[in-house]
XYZ file of C-alpha atoms in Angstrom:
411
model
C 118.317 80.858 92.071
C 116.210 80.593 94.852
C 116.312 77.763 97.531
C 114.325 74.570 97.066
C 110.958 74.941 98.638
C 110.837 79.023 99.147
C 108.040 80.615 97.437
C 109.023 83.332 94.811
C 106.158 86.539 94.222
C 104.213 85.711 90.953
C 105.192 88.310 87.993
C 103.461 91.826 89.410
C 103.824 90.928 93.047
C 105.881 92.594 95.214
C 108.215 91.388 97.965
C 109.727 93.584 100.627
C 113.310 91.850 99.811
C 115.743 91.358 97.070
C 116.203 88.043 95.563
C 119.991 88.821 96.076
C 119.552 89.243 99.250
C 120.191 86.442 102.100
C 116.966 85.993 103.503
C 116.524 86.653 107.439
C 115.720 83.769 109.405
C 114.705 83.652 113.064
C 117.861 82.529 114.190
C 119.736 85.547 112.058
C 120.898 88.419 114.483
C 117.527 90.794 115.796
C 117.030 93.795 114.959
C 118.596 96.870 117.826
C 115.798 97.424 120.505
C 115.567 100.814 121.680
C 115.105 100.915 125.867
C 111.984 102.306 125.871
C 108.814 99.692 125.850
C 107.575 100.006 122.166
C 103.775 99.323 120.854
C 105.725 95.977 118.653
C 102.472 93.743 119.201
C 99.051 93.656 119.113
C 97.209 92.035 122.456
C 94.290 89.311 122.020
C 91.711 89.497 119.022
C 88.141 90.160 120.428
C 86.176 87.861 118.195
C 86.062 84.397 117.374
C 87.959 82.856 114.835
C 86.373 83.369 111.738
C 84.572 86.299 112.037
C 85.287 90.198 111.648
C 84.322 93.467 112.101
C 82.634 94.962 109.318
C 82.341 98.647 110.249
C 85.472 100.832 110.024
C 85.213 102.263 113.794
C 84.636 98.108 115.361
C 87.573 96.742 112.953
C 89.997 99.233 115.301
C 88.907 97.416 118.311
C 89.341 94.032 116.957
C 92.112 93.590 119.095
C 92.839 93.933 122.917
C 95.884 96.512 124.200
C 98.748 93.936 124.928
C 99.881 94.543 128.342
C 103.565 93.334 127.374
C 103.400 94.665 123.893
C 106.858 94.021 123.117
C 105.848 90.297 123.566
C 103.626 88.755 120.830
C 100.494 87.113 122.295
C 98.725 86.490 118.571
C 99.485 85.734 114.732
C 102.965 84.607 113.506
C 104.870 86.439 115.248
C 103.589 84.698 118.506
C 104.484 81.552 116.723
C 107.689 82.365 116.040
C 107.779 83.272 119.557
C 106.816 80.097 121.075
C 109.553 78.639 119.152
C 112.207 80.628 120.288
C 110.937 79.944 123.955
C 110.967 76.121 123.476
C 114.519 76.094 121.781
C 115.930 78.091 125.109
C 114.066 77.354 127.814
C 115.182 73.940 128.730
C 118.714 74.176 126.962
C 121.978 74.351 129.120
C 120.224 73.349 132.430
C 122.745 73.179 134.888
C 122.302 69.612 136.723
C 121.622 71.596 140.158
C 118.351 72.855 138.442
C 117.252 70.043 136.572
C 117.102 68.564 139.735
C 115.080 71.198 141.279
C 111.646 71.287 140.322
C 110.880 74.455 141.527
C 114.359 75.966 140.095
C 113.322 75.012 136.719
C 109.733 76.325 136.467
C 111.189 79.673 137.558
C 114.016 79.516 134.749
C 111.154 78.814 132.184
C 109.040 81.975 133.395
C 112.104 83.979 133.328
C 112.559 83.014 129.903
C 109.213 83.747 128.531
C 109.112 86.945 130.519
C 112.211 87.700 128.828
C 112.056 88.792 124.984
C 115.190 91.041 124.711
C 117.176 88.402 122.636
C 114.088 87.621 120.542
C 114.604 88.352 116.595
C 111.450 90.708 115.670
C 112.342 90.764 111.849
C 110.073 89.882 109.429
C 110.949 86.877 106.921
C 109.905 85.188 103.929
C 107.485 83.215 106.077
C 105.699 86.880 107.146
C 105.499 87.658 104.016
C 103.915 84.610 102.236
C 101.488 84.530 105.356
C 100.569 88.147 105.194
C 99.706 87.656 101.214
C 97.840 84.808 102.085
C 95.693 86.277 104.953
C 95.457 89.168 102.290
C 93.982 87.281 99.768
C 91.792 85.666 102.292
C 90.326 88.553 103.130
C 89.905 89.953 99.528
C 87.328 87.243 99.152
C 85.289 88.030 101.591
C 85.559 92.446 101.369
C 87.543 93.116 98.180
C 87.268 97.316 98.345
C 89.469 98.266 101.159
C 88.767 101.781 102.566
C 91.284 104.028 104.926
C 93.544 101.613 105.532
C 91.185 99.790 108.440
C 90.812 96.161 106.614
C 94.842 96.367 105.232
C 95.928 97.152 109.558
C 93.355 95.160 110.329
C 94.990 92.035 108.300
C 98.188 92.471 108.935
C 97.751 92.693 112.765
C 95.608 89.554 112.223
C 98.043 87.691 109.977
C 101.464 88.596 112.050
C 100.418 90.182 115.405
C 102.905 93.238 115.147
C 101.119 96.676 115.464
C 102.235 100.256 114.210
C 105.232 100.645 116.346
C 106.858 97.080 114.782
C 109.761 98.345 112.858
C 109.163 96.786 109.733
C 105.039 97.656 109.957
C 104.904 100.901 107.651
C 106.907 98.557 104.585
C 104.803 95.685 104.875
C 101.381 97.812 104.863
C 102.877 99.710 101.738
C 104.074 96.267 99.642
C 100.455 94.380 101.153
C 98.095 98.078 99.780
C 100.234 97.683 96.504
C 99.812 93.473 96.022
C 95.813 94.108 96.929
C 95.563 96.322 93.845
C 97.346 93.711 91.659
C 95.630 90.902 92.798
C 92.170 92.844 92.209
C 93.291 93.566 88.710
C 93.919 89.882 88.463
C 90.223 88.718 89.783
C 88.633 91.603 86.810
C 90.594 90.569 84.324
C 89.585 86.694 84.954
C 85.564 87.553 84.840
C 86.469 89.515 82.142
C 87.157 86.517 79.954
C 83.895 84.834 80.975
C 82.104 88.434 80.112
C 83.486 88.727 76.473
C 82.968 84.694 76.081
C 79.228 85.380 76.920
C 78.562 88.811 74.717
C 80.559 86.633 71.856
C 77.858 83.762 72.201
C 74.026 83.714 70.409
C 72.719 84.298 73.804
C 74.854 87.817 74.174
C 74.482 88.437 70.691
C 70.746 88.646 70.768
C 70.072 89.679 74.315
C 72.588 91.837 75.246
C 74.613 93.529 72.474
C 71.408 94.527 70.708
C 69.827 96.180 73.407
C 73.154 98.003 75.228
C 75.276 98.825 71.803
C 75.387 102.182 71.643
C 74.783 103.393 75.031
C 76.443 103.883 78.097
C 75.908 101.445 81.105
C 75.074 104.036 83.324
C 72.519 106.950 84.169
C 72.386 109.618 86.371
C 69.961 109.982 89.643
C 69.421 111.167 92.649
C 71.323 109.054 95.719
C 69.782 108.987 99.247
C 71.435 112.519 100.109
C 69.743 114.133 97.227
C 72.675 114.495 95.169
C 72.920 113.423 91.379
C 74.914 110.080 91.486
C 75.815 107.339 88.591
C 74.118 104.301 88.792
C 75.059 101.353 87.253
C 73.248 99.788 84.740
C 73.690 96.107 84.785
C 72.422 93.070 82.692
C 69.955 90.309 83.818
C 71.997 87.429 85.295
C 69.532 84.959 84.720
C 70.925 85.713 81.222
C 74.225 83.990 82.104
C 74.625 80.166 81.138
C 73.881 78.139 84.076
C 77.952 76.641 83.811
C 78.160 80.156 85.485
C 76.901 79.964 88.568
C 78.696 77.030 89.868
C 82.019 76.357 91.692
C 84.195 76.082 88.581
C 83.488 78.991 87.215
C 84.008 80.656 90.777
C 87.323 79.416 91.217
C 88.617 80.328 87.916
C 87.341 84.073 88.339
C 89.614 83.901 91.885
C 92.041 81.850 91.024
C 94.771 84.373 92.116
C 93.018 84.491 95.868
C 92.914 80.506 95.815
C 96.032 80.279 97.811
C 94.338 82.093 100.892
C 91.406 79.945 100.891
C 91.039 76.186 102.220
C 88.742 74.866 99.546
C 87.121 72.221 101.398
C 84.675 75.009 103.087
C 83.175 75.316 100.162
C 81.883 72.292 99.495
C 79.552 69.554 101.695
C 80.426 66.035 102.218
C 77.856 65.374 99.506
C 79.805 68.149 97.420
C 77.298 70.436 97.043
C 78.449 74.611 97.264
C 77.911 75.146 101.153
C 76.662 78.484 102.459
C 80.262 80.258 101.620
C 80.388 78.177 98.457
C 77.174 80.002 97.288
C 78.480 83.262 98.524
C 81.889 83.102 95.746
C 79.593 81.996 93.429
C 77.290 84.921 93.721
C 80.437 87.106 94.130
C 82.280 86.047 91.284
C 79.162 86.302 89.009
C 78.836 89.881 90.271
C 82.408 90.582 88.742
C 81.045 88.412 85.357
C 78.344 91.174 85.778
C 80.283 94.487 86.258
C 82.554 93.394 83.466
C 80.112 92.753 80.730
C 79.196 96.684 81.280
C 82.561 97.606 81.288
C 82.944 96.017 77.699
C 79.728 97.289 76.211
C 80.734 100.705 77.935
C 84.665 100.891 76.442
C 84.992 97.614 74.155
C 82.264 97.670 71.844
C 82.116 99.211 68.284
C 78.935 100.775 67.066
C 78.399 97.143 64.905
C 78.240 95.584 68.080
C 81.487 93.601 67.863
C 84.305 93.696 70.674
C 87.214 95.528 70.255
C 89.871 94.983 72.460
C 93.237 93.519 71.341
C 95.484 91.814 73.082
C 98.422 94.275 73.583
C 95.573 96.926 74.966
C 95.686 97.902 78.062
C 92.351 97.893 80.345
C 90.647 101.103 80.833
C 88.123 100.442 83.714
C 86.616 104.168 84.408
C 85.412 105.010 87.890
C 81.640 103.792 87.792
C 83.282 100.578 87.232
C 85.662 100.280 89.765
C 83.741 102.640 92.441
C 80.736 99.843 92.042
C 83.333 96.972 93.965
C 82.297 98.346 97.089
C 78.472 97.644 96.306
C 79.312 94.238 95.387
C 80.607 93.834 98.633
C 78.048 94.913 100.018
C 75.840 92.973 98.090
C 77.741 89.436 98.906
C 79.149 90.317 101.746
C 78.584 86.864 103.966
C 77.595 87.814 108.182
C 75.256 87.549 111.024
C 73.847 89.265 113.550
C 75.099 88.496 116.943
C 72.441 89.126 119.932
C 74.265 91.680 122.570
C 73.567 91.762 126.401
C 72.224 95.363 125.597
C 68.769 95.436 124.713
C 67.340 95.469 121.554
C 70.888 95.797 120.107
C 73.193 93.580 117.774
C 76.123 93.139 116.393
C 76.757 92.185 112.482
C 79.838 90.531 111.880
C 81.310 89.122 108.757
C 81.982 85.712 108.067
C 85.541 84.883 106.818
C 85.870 82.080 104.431
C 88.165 79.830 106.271
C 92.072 80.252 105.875
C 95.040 77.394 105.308
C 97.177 76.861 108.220
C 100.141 78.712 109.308
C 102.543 75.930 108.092
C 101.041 75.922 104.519
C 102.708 79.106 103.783
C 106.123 78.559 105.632
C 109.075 78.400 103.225
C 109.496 74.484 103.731
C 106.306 73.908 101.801
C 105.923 75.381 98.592
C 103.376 78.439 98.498
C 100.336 77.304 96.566
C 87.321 107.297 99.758
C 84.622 107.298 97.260
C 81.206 106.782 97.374
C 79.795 103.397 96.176
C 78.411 103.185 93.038
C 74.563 101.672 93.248
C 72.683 99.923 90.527
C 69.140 100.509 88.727
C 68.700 96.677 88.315
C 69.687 93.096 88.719
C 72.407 93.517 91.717
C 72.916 90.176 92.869
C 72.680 90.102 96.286
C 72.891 87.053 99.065
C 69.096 86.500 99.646
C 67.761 82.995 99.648
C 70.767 81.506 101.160
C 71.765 82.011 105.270
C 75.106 82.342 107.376
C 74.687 79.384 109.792
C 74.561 81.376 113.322
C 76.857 80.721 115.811
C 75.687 80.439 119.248
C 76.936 83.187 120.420
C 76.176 86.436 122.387
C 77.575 89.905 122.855
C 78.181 90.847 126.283
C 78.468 94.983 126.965
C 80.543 96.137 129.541
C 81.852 99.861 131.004
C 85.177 98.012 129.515
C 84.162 97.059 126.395
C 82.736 94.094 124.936
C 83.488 90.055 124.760
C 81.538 86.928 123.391
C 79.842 83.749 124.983
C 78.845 80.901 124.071
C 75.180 79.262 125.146
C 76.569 77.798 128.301
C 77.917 81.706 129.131
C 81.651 80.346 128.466
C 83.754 83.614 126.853
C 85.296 82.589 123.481
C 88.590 83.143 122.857
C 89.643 84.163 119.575
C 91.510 80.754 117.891
C-alpha cells in the first residue's frame, strides 16, 4: 500500500523502483563517491526559461560546463541542494561563532562549498518531475530523435548529467514512458477519428472517396529519391467541436499533468497563441488517425472494423509522419543575433507546473519524416509573441539580452 500522498505510475508506466521497496529520501544514507571529481551536474542553461533549442547540434549546448560539477547549480537536484545547505548551515553553531559575524559567513561558504555528505540519489520526487517535464515537452516536439530532446529533458528537469550514477536508468525508464505516453495521445484522437468516419459527414465525404485505397502514394522527396507521402483528408471536414480546447485536452489528456493549463487560455478565455497551437496539434493526430483507419480498419463496404480486444497496427507511414506534425505545429521564433544577417529559431515551451506540484506531499495530477500531398495543418495565421530578446555571438559562445542589453538568465 503506498503512503498517503505519493504518486503511483498509471498502468503501462514505468518506475525505476519497486513498490516493495522503501523509497530513498534525501535524508536516507548517499550514495559512495568515488575521489575523483565526476561530471554529476550540468552547469547553467543558456536560454531563457521557456524556450529551447530546436536543432539537434544547439540542444547539446543548452547548458553551460559546471565548473563544480559535482555541485548542482540547476533543476531538482539544485533544489534538493539548497535544502540540504539550509538544514546544516546554521545548525550546531557553537556560541563563539554565532557571535562572530565574520566566523559565521565563513562556516556557511564552507558548507556550500562542501557537497561530500550530500545524498545524490534519485527519489520518487525525480521521478514524478522527470515524467512531468517529459510530458511537457512531448507537447511541444512529440518525435524524439538520437536521444538529444530525452538528455536534453532530463538535464533540464533534474540537473544531473551523464556521469550521475543513476543517469543511464532514468534515460532508459523516461525513452520507454515517452513511447507509452505517445501510444496514449494516438489512441485518444483515434476515438475522435472513428467517431467522425462513423458520422453522415464521414460517411459521405470521406469513406466514399478513400474506401478501397491506401492513404498514401509514392514520389519523389527533395533528394530525388522515391518517398511515401501521406495522403490526408480535408480538415475543414472536421466538426467545428474539433478545433477547440476540449477536444484538445481530451486528445492529451495523458500529457495534462506536465502542462499548467492556464497558458492556454486569456483572461477573456479565449485559446491564446499556445492554446491554438494544441489545438492545431491535436487535430493533426485526429488527422493522421482517420488515414490510419481507412488504411488498416476499413472493410471493402466501408464499415470499421476494429474490435475491442485488437491490438493497434500503426505501420511506418503512420508513425514516421509524427515528426512532420511537429514540424508542422511546432510553436518558435526567431531571435535577432549580434552576427549579421543571422538568427536564431527557438521553440516555445508550453509552460510547466511548479517543482512542488509533483513532490510526493501533493498528489501527482532515425527515419526520415514522412511528408504529405495535401491538407497538413500547419501554424500559419496565428504568431509566437516575440520576446525582446537578442543573441549575442562571442569567440566563447553565445548568451541572450534583453532591450536594455541586460543578459537573461535562464529561470
Amino acid at each position: 500500500m503506498a503512503a498517503a500522498g505519493e504518486s503511483q505510475p498509471a498502468p503501462g508506466e514505468r518506475s525505476r523502483r519497486s513498490e516493495s521497496s522503501p523509497t530513498p529520501s534525501p535524508d536516507d544514507q548517499p550514495v559512495s563517491r568515488p575521489r575523483k571529481q565526476s561530471d554529476w551536474f550540468v552547469g547553467a542553461r543558456q536560454l531563457p526559461a521557456g524556450y529551447t533549442h530546436i536543432s539537434d547540434a544547439n540542444l547539446k549546448r543548452l547548458f553551460q560546463e559546471n565548473p563544480t560539477p559535482e555541485v548542482p547549480v540547476r533543476g531538482y537536484a539544485e533544489v534538493k541542494y539548497r535544502r540540504w545547505v539550509e538544514r546544516n548551515q546554521l545548525s550546531v553553531v557553537p556560541e563563539a561563532e554565532a557571535a562572530d559575524s565574520q566566523a559565521l559567513a565563513q562556516r556557511k561558504r564552507r558548507r556550500d562549498e562542501d557537497a561530500a555528505d550530500f545524498n545524490i540519489s534519485l527519489t520518487k520526487d525525480d521521478d514524478n518531475i522527470l515524467w512531468g517535464f517529459v510530458k511537457n515537452r512531448m507537447l511541444h516536439r512529440m518525435h524524439w530523435k538520437n536521444n538529444m530532446v530525452i538528455d536534453a529533458c532530463i538535464m533540464d528537469a533534474l540537473g544531473i548529467s551523464f556521469d550521475h550514477p543513476e543517469y543511464k536508468s532514468v534515460r532508459a525508464t523516461a525513452g520507454r514512458n515517452r513511447d507509452t505516453w505517445q501510444g496514449r495521445v494516438l489512441n485518444n484522437a483515434h476515438v475522435f477519428a472513428r467517431d467522425f468516419l462513423r458520422s453522415e459527414t464521414g460517411k459521405q465525404k470521406v469513406i466514399e472517396t478513400y474506401k478501397g485505397k491506401k492513404m498514401y502514394i509514392w514520389a519523389l522527396d527533395t533528394e530525388g529519391k522515391m518517398a511515401k507521402q501521406c495522403l490526408l483528408i480535408d480538415a475543414t471536414l472536421f466538426p467545428p467541436s474539433y478545433s477547440t480546447l476540449e477536444t484538445a485536452k481530451a486528445v492529451f489528456a495523458c500529457l495534462l499533468p506536465g502542462l499548467d493549463i492556464t497558458c492556454l487560455e486569456d483572461a477573456q478565455k479565449k485559446p491564446t497563441y499556445l492554446g491554438h497551437v494544441l489545438i492545431k496539434k491535436a487535430l493533426s493526430y485526429i488527422q493522421l488517425e482517420t488515414s490510419y483507419i481507412i488504411d488498416m480498419w476499413l472493410s471493402e463496404e466501408g464499415e470499421y472494423t476494429k474490435g475491442p480486444d485488437d491490438r493497434h497496427n500503426r505501420q511506418d507511414n503512420h508513425l514516421d509522419y509524427i515528426a512532420t506534425i511537429d514540424a508542422l505545429t511546432m510553436p518558435s521564433v526567431r531571435i535577432p543575433s549580434s552576427t549579421q544577417g543571422e538568427d536564431i529559431e527557438l521553440g516555445c515551451l508550453f509552460d510547466i507546473p511548479s517543482y512542488s506540484s509533483f513532490e510526493s506531499r501533493t498528489r501527482l495530477k532515425k527515419k526520415s519524416k514522412i511528408s504529405a500531398v495535401a491538407n497538413g495543418i500547419n501554424l500559419s495565421g496565428i504568431d509566437a509573441p516575440t520576446p525582446q530578446l537578442r543573441m549575442i555571438v562571442t569567440e566563447e559562445g553565445f548568451y541572450f539580452v534583453d532591450g536594455k542589453g541586460v543578459m537573461q538568465a535562464a529561470a
